Coordinates of C-alpha atoms and ligand atoms in Angstrom, one line a residue:
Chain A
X1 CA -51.4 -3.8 -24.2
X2 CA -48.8 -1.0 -25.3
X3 CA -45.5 -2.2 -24.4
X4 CA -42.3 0.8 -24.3
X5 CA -40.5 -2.2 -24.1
X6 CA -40.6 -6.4 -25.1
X7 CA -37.9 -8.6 -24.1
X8 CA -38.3 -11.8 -25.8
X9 CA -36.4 -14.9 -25.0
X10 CA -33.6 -13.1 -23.7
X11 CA -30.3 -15.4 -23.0
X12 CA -26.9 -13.9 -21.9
X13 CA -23.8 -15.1 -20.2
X14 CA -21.1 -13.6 -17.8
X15 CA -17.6 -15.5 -18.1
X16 CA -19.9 -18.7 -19.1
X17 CA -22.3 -18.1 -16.3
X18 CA -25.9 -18.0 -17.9
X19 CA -27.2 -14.4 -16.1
X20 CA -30.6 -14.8 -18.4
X21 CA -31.7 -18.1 -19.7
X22 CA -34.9 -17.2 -21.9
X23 CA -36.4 -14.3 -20.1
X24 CA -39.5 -12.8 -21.2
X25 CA -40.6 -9.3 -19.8
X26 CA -42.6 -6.4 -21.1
X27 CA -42.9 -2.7 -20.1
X28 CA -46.1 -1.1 -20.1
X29 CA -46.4 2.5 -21.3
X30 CA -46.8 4.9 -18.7
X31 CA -46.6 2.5 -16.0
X32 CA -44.1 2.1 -13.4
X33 CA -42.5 -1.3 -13.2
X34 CA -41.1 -2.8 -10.6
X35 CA -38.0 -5.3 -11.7
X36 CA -37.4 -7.6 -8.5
X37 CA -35.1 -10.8 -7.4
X38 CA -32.6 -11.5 -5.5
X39 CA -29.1 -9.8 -5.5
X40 CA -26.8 -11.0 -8.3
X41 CA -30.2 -12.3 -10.5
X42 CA -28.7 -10.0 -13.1
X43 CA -31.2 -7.0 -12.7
X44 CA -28.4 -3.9 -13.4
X45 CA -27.5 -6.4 -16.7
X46 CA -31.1 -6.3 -17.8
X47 CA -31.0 -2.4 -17.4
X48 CA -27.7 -1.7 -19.5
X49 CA -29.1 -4.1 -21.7
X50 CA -32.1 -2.0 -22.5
X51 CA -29.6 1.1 -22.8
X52 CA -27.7 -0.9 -25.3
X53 CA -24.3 -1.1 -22.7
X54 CA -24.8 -4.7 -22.8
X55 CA -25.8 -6.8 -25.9
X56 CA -28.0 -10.3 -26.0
X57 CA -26.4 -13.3 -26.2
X58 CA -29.6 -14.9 -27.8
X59 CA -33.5 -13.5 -28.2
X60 CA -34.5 -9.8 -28.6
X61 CA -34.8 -6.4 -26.6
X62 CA -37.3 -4.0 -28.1
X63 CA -38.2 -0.7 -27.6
X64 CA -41.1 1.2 -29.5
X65 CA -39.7 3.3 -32.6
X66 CA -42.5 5.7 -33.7
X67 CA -44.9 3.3 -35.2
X68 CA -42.8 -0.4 -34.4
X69 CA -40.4 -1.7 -32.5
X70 CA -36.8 -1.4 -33.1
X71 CA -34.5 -4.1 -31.5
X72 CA -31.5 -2.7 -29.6
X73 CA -29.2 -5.3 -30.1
X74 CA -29.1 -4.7 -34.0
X75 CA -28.3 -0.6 -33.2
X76 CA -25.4 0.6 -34.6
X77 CA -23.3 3.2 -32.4
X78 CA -24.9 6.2 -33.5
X79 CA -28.8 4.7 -33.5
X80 CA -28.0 3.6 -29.8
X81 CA -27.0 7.2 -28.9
X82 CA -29.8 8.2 -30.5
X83 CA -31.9 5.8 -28.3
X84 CA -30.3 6.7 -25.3
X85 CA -31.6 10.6 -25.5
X86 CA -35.0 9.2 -24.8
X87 CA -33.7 7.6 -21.9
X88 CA -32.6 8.5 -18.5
X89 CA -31.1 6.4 -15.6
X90 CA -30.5 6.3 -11.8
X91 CA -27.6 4.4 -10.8
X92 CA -27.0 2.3 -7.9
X93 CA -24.2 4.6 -6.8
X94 CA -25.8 8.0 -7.9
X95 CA -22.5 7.9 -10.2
X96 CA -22.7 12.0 -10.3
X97 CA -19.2 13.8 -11.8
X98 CA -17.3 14.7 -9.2
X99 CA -15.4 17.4 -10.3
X100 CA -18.5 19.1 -11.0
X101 CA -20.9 21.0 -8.7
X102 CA -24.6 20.1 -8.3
X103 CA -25.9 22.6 -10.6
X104 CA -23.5 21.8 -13.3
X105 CA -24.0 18.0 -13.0
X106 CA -27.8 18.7 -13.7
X107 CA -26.5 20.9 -16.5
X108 CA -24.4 18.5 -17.9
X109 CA -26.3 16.8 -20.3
X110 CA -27.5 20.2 -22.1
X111 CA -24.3 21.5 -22.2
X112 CA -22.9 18.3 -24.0
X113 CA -26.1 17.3 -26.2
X114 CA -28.0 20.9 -26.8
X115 CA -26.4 24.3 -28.0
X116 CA -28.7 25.7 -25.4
X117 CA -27.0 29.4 -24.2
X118 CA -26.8 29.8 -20.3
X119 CA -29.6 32.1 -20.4
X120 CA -31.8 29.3 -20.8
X121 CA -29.7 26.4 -19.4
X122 CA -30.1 28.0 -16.0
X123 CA -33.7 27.9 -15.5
X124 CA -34.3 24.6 -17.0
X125 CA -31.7 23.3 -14.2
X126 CA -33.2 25.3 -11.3
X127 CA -36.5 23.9 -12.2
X128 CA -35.4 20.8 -11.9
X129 CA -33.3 20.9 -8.6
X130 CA -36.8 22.6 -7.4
X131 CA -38.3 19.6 -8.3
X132 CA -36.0 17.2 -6.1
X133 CA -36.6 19.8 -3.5
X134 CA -32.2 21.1 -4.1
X135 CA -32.3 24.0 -5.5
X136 CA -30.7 24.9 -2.6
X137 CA -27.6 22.9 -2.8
X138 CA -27.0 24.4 -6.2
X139 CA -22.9 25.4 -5.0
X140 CA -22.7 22.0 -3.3
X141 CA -20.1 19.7 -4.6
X142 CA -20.7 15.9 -4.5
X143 CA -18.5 15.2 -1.9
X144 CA -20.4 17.7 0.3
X145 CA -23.8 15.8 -0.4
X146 CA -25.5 12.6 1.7
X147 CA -26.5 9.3 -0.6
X148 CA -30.3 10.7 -0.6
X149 CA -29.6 13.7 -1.7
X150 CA -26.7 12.8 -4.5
X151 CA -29.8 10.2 -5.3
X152 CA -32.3 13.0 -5.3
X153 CA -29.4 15.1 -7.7
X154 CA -28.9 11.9 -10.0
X155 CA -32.5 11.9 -10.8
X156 CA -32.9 15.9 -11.3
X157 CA -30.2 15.2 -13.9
X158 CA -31.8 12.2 -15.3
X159 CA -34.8 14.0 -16.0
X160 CA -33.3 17.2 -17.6
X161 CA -33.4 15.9 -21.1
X162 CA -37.2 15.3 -20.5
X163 CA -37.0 11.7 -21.3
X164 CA -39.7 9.3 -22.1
X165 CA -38.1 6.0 -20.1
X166 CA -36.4 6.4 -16.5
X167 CA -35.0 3.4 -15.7
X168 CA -33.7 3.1 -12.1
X169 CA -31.4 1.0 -10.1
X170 CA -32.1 0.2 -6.5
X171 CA -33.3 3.4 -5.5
X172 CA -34.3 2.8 -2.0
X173 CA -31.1 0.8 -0.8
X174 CA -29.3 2.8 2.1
X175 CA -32.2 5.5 2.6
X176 CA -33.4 6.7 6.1
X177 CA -37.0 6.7 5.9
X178 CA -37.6 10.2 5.4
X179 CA -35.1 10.2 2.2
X180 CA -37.2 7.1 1.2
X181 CA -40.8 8.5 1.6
X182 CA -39.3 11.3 -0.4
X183 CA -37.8 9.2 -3.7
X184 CA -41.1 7.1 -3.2
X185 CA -42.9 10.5 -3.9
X186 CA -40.8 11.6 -6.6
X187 CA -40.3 8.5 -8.6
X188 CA -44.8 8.2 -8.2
X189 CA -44.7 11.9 -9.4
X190 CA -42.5 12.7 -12.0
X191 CA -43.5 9.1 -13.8
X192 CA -47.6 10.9 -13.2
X193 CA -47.1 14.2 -14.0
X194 CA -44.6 14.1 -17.0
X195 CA -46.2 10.9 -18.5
X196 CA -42.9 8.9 -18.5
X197 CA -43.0 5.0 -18.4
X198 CA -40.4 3.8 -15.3
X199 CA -38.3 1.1 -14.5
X200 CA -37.4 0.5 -10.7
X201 CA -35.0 -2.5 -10.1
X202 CA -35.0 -3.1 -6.2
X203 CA -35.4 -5.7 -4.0
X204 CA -37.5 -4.0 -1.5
X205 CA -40.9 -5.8 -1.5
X206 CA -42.7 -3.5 0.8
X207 CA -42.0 0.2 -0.9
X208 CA -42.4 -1.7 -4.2
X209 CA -45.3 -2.9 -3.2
X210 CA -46.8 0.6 -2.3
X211 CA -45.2 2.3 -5.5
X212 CA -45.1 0.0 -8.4
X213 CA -48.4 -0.7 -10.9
X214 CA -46.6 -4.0 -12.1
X215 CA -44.1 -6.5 -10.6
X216 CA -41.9 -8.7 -11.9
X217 CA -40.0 -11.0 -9.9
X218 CA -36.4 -12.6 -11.8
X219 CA -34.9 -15.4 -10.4
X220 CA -32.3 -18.2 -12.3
X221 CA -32.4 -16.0 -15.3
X222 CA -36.1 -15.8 -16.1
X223 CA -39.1 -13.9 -15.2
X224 CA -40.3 -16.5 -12.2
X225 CA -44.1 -14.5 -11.8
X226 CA -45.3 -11.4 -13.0
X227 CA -48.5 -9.2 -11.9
X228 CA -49.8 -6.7 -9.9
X229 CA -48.1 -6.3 -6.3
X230 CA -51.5 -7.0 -4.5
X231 CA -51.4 -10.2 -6.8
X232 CA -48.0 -11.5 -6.2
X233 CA -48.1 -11.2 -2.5
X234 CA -51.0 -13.7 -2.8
X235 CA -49.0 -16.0 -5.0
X236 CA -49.3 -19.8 -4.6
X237 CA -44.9 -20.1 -6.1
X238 CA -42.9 -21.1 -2.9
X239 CA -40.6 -19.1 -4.6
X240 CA -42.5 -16.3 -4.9
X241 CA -43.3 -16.6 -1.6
X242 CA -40.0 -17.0 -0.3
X243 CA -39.2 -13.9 -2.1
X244 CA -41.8 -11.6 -1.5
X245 CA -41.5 -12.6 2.8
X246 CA -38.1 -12.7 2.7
X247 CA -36.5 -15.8 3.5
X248 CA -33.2 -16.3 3.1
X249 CA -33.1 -19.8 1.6
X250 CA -36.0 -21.4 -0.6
X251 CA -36.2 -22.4 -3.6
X252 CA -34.4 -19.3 -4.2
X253 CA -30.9 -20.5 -3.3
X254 CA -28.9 -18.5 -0.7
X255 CA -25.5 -20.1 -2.2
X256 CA -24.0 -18.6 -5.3
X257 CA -23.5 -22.0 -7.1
X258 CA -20.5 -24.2 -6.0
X259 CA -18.8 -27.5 -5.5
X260 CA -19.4 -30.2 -2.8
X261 CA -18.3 -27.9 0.1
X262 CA -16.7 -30.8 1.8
X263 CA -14.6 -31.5 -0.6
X264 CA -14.0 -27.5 -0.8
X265 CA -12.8 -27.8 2.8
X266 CA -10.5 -30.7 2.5
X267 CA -8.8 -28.8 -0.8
X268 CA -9.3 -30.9 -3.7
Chain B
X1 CA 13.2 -21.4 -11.7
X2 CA 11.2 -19.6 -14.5
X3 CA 8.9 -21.6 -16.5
X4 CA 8.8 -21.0 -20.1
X5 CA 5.6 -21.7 -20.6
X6 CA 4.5 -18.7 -18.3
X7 CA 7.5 -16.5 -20.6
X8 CA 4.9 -17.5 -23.9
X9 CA 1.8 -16.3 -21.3
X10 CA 3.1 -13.3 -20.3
X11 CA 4.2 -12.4 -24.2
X12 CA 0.9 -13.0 -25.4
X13 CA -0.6 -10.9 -22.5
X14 CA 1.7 -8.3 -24.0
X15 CA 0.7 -8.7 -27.5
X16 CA -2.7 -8.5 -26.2
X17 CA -2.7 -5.7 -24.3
X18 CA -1.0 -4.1 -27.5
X19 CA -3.5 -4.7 -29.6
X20 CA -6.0 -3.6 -27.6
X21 CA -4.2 -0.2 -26.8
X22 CA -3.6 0.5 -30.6
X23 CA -7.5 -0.1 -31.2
X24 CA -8.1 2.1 -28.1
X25 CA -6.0 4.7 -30.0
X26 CA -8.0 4.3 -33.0
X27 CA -11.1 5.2 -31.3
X28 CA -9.6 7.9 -29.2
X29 CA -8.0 9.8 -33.2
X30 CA -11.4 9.4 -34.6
X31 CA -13.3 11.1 -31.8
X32 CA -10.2 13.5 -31.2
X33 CA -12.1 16.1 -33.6
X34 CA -13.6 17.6 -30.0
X35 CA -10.0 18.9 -29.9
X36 CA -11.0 21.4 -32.7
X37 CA -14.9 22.1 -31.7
X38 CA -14.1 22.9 -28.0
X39 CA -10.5 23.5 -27.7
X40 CA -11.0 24.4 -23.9
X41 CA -11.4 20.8 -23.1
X42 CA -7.6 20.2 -24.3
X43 CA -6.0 23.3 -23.2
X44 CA -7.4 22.6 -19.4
X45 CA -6.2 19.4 -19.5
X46 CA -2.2 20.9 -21.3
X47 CA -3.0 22.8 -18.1
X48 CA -3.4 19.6 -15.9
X49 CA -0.6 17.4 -17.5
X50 CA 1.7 20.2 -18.3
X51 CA 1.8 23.0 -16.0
X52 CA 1.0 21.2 -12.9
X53 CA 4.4 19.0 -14.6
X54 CA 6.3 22.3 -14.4
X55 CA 8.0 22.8 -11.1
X56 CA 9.3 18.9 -10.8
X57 CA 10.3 19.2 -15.0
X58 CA 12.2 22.4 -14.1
X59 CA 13.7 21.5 -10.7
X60 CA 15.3 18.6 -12.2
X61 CA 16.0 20.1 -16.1
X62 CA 18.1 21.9 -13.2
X63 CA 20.2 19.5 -11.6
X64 CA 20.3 17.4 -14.4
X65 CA 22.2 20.4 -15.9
X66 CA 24.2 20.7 -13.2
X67 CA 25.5 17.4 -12.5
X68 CA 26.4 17.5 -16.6
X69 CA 28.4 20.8 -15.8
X70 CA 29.9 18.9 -13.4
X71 CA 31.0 15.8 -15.2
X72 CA 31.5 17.0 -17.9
X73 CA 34.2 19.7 -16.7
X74 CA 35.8 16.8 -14.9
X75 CA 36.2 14.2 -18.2
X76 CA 36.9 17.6 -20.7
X77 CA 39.3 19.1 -18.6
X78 CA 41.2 15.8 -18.9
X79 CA 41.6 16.4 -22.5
X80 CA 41.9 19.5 -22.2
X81 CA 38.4 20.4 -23.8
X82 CA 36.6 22.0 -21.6
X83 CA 35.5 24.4 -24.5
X84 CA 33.1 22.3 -25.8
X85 CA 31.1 21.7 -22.4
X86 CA 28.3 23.5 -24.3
X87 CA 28.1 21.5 -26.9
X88 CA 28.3 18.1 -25.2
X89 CA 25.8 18.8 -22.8
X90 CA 23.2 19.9 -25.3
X91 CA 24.3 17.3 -27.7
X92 CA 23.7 14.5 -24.8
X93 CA 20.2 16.4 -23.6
X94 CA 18.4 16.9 -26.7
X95 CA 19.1 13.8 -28.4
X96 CA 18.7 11.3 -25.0
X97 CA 18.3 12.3 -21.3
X98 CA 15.5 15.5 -22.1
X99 CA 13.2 13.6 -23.6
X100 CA 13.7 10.4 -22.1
X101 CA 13.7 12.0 -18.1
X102 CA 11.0 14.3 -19.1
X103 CA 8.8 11.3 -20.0
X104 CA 10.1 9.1 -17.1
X105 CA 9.1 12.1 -14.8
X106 CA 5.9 13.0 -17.0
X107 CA 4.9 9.4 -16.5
X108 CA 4.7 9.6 -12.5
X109 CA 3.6 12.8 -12.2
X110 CA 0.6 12.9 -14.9
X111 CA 0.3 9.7 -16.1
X112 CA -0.3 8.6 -12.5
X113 CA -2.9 11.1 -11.9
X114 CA -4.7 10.5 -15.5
X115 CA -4.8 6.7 -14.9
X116 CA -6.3 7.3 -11.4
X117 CA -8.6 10.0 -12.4
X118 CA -10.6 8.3 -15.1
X119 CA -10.3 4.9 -13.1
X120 CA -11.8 6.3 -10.5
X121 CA -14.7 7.6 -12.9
X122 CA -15.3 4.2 -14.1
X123 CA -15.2 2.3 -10.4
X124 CA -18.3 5.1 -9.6
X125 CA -19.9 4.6 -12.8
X126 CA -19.1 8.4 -13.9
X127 CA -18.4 6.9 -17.1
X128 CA -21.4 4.4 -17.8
X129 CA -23.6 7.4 -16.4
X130 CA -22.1 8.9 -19.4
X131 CA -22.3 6.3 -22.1
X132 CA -26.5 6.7 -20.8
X133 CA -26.6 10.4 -21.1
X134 CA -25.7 9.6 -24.8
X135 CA -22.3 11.3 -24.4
X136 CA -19.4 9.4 -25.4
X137 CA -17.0 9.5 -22.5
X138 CA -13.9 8.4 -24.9
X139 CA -14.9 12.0 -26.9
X140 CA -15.9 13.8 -24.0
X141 CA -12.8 12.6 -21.0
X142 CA -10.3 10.2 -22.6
X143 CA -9.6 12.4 -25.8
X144 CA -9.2 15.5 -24.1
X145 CA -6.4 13.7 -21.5
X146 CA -4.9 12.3 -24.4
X147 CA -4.4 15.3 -26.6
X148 CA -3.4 17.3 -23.6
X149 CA -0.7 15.1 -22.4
X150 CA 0.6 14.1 -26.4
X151 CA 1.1 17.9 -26.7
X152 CA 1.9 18.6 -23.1
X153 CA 5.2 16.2 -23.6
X154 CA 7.0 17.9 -25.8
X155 CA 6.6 21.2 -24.3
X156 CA 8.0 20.0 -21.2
X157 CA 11.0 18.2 -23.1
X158 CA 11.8 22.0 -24.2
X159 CA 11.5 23.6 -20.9
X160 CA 13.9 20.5 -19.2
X161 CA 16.4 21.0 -22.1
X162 CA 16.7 24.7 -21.5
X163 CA 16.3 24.5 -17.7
X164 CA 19.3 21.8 -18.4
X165 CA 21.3 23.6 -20.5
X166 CA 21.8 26.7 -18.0
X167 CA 22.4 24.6 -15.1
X168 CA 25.1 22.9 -17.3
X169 CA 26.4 26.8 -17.9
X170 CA 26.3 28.1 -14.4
X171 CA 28.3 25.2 -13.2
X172 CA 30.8 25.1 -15.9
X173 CA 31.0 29.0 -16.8
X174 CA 30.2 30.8 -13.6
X175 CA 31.5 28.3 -11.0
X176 CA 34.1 25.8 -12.6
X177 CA 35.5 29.1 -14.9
X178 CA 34.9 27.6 -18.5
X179 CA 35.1 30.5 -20.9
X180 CA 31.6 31.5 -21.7
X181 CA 32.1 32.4 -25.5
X182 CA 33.6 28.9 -25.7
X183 CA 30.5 27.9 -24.5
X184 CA 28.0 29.2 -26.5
X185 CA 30.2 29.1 -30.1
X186 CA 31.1 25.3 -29.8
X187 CA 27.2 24.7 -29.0
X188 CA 26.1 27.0 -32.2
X189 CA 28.7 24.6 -33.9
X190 CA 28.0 21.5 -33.3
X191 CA 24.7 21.2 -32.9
X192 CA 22.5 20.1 -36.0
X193 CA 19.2 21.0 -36.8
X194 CA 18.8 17.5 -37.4
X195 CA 19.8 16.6 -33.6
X196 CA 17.0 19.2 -32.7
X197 CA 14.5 17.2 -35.2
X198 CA 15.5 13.8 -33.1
X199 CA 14.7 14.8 -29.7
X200 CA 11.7 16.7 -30.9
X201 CA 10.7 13.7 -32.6
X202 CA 10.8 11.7 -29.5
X203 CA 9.8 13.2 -27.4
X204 CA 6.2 13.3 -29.7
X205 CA 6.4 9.6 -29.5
X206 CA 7.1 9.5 -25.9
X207 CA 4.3 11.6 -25.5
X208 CA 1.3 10.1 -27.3
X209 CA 3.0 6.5 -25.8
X210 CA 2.8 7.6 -22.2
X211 CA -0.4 9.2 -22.4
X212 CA -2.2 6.4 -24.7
X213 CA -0.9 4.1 -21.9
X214 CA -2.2 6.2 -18.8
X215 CA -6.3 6.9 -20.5
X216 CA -5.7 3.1 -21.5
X217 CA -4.9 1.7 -18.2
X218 CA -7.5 3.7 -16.2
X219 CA -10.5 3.7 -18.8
X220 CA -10.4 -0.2 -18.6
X221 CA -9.3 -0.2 -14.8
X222 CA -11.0 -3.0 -12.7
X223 CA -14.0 -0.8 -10.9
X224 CA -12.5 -1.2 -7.6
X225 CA -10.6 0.5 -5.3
X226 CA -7.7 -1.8 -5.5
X227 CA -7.9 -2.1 -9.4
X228 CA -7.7 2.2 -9.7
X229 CA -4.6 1.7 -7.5
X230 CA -3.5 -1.3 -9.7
X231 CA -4.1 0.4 -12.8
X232 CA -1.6 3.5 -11.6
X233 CA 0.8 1.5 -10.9
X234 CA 0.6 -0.5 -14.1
X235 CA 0.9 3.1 -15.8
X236 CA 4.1 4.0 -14.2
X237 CA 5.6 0.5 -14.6
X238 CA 4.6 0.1 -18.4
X239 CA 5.0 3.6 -19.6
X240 CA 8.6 3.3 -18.4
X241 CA 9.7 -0.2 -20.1
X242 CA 8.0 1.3 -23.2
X243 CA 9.8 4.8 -23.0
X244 CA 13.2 3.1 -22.8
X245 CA 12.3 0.3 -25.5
X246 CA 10.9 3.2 -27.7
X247 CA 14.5 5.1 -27.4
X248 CA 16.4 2.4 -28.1
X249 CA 14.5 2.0 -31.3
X250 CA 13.9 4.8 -32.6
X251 CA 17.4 5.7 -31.8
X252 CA 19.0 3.0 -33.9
X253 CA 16.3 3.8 -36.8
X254 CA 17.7 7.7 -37.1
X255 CA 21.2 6.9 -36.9
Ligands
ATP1 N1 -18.2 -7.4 -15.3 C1 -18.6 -8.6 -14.9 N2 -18.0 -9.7 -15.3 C2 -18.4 -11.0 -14.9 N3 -19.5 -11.2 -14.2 C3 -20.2 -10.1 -13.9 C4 -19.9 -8.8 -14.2 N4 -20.8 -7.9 -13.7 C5 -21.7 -8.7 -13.1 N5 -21.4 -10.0 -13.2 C6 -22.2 -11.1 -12.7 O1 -23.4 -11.0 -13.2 C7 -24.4 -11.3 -12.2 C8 -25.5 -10.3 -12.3 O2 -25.0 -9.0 -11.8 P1 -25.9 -7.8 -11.6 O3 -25.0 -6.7 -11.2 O4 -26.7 -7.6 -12.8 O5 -26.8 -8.3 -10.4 P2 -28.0 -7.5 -9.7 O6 -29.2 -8.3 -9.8 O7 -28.0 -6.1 -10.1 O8 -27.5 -7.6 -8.1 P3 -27.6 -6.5 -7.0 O9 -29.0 -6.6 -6.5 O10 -26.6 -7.0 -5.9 O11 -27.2 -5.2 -7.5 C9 -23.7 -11.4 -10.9 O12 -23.8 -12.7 -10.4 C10 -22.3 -11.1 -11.2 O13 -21.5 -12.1 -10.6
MG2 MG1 -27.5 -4.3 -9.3

């Protein structure tokens, strides 16, 4: 298949807790994929690993380069800013500058990265807000804005550079279901019509389940099934299972690991 | 009782925390070249750190100076020497108190607000969002801050020196009837170029050490609302033992 991306093997630790302990995961071209598990699995790591924030402790990240893949974690500073124009991201928060008004936040990146004149710069960003359906909150300032719509504003400025890979993180969380149908649309859309390959980290089974193409689930620091929605919902895994109906303990463990909670209690 | 071994911890915390603010200054000279290529980044944030500084600089250059008028007409007089009031209050606030208050004040008053403003960029992922955007947020906010406030600093030392010196003059001359010739001659006279030098001089080392230690402490502020509130603190706190352990030195070294 042609893989965007290949992780290989991938191992990496947080203050000696293993995050990823030999996960394998591959990104299909023009696909959107749907990165799943349960909070605190490590899914924003894997993201600002593949934007080269983060670096592997062990195994490879790789990301098609022209004719081959080029592993992230050997970049140098510049090649990884390099990389990072072909990519755009979503954050959890929307993370937009908050000294700066809508229409300037979209504008940011070609302000900073192109010597685009105004002239230009403003059509490109009214498109855009169009897109997300704000064009009229153009004079808005962040403060002024709901989470779906700062959501909506972080992806019109994640798209501005026209990038190949959008990568985003928990889209959905905190979304009436209006504001939801809408991202649903968009993220479907934009990933269609402008032939981009996406990444959408959630733990919402069902709207992954009517948006994504493919699914991986991560749980204990590797990739625990992968496929098709339709086909993981039918999964034999318990843990799968447990996952995908949402059960709060499983093999999936509710606790964050600790000690003997007895002995917690008594203070030794 | 104080345990030594948490005196060794809390050195090598320091030392630490040194080394890592000197690397931090490394980066923030090699990407400071966005000081030349857009120039407006710097002078809005001179505008930030040093004219936002301006009234609480000048209101107490101003009673500073006055207080100094005061005193100082009260210890002259009983040497009969109230002639050189001029000469000892500039002496005292361009070698010591301008740049030393000015940095003290400079340190609450725009340190605070750097260290919260780019802490607060990094608790809501401003900064990351950045880093993915493939724009360096140490070129595009910390360098900026820093230049600003390095140059910002010294400016303001001037203004409280001047500010200073008249309050020291109205006192003295126009209220407490020191002769204002006196004043002004005995000031031409005894003041050096080279005591100009030392107070401009440290007041540029006050400045790039108070504003290296405000983009330090908020760039690497713990993303939460109680570590952006930590990290101003920590500004105020550490930029003042620093300022007066600078003095000291470089005082010693130039005399
Ligand atoms: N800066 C950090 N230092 C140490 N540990 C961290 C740090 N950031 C995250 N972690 C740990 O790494 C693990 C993975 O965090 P991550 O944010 O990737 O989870 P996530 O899957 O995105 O969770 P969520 O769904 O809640 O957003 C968490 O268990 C967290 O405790
Ligand atoms: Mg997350």
């Amino acid at each position: 298949m042609d893989n965007l991306i290949e992780i290989k093997n991938l191992h990496f630790k947080r203050a000696d807790r293993p995050i990823f302990a030999g996960l394998d995961l591959d990104i299909p071209r023009g696909k959107v994929t749907a990165i799943m598990g349960p909070s605190g699995t490590g899914k924003t790591t894997l993201l600002r690993m593949i934007t080269g924030q983060l670096r592997a402790g062990q195994g490879s990240v790789r990301i098609a380069d022209g004719d081959g893949m080029t592993d992230i974690g050997t970049l140098d500073r510049d090649a990884i800013y390099r990389l990072r124009r072909r990519m755009g991201m979503l954050f959890q928060n929307s993370a937009l500058l908050t000294d700066l008004d809508v229409f300037e936040n979209v504008a940011f990146p070609l302000r900073e990265i192109t010597d685009l004149p105004d002239r230009l710069i403003r059509p490109i960003v009214l498109m855009k807000l169009e897109a997300v359906g704000l064009r009229g909150a153009a004079g808005l300032m962040p403060s002024e804005l709901s989470g779906g719509m700062g959501r909506r504003v972080a992806m019109a400025r994640a798209l501005v550079m026209d990038p190949e890979l959008l990568l985003y993180d928990e889209p959905f969380s905190g979304l009436d279901p209006i504001s939801l149908g809408v991202i649903l649309r968009l993220i479907r859309e934009t990933n269609d019509v402008l032939g981009l390959t996406s990444i959408v980290v959630s733990h919402d089974v069902e709207e992954i389940a009517r948006l994504a193409d493919y699914c991986y689930v991560i749980a204990e620091g590797r990739a625990i099934a992968h496929g098709p929605p339709a086909e993981l919902a039918r999964s034999e895994s318990d843990l799968v299972r447990q996952f995908m109906a949402g059960a709060a303990d499983g093999p999936v463990p509710f606790h964050y690991p600790a000690g003997d909670f007895a002995r917690d209690l008594a203070g030794d | 009782m104080v345990q030594p071994g948490s005196i060794v911890g809390g050195l090598l915390g320091f030392l630490g925390k040194l080394g890592a603010s000197v690397y931090f200054l490394g980066e923030i000279l090699r990407q400071s070249g966005i000081g030349i290529a857009r120039p407006r980044l710097v002078v809005e944030q001179i505008h930030n750190a040093g004219v936002l500084s301006l009234v609480i600089i000048m209101t107490s250059g101003l009673f500073v100076g006055m207080v100094l008028g005061l005193q100082g007409v009260d210890a002259l007089s009983r040497l009969r020497q109230e002639d050189i009031l001029g000469a000892s209050v500039a002496l005292v606030l361009l070698k010591e108190l301008g740049p030393v208050v000015t940095a003290l004040l400079f340190a609450g008053r725009a340190g605070t607000a750097l260290a919260s403003e780019i802490g607060l960029m990094r608790a809501t992922d401003q900064l990351s969002a950045m880093e993915v955007m493939a724009i360096d947020p140490v070129r595009r906010i910390v360098a900026p801050r820093f230049l600003g406030g390095a140059i910002s600093l010294p400016l303001l030392t001037g203004v409280f020196n001047v500010v200073g010196i008249l309050g020291a003059w109205f006192i003295g001359v126009y209220v407490l009837g020191v002769d204002n010739g006196a004043f002004w001659s005995q000031m031409q006279e005894y003041v050096d170029p080279e005591d100009i030098w030392e107070g401009i001089f440290k007041s540029a080392a006050f400045g790039v050490a108070a504003s290296l230690i405000a983009v330090f402490e908020g760039y690497n502020a713990v993303p939460t609302a109680e570590g952006v509130g930590l990290a101003t603190t920590r500004t105020v706190v550490t930029t003042s033992i620093v300022i007066l352990m600078l003095d000291y030195v470089i005082t010693a070294a130039l005399l």
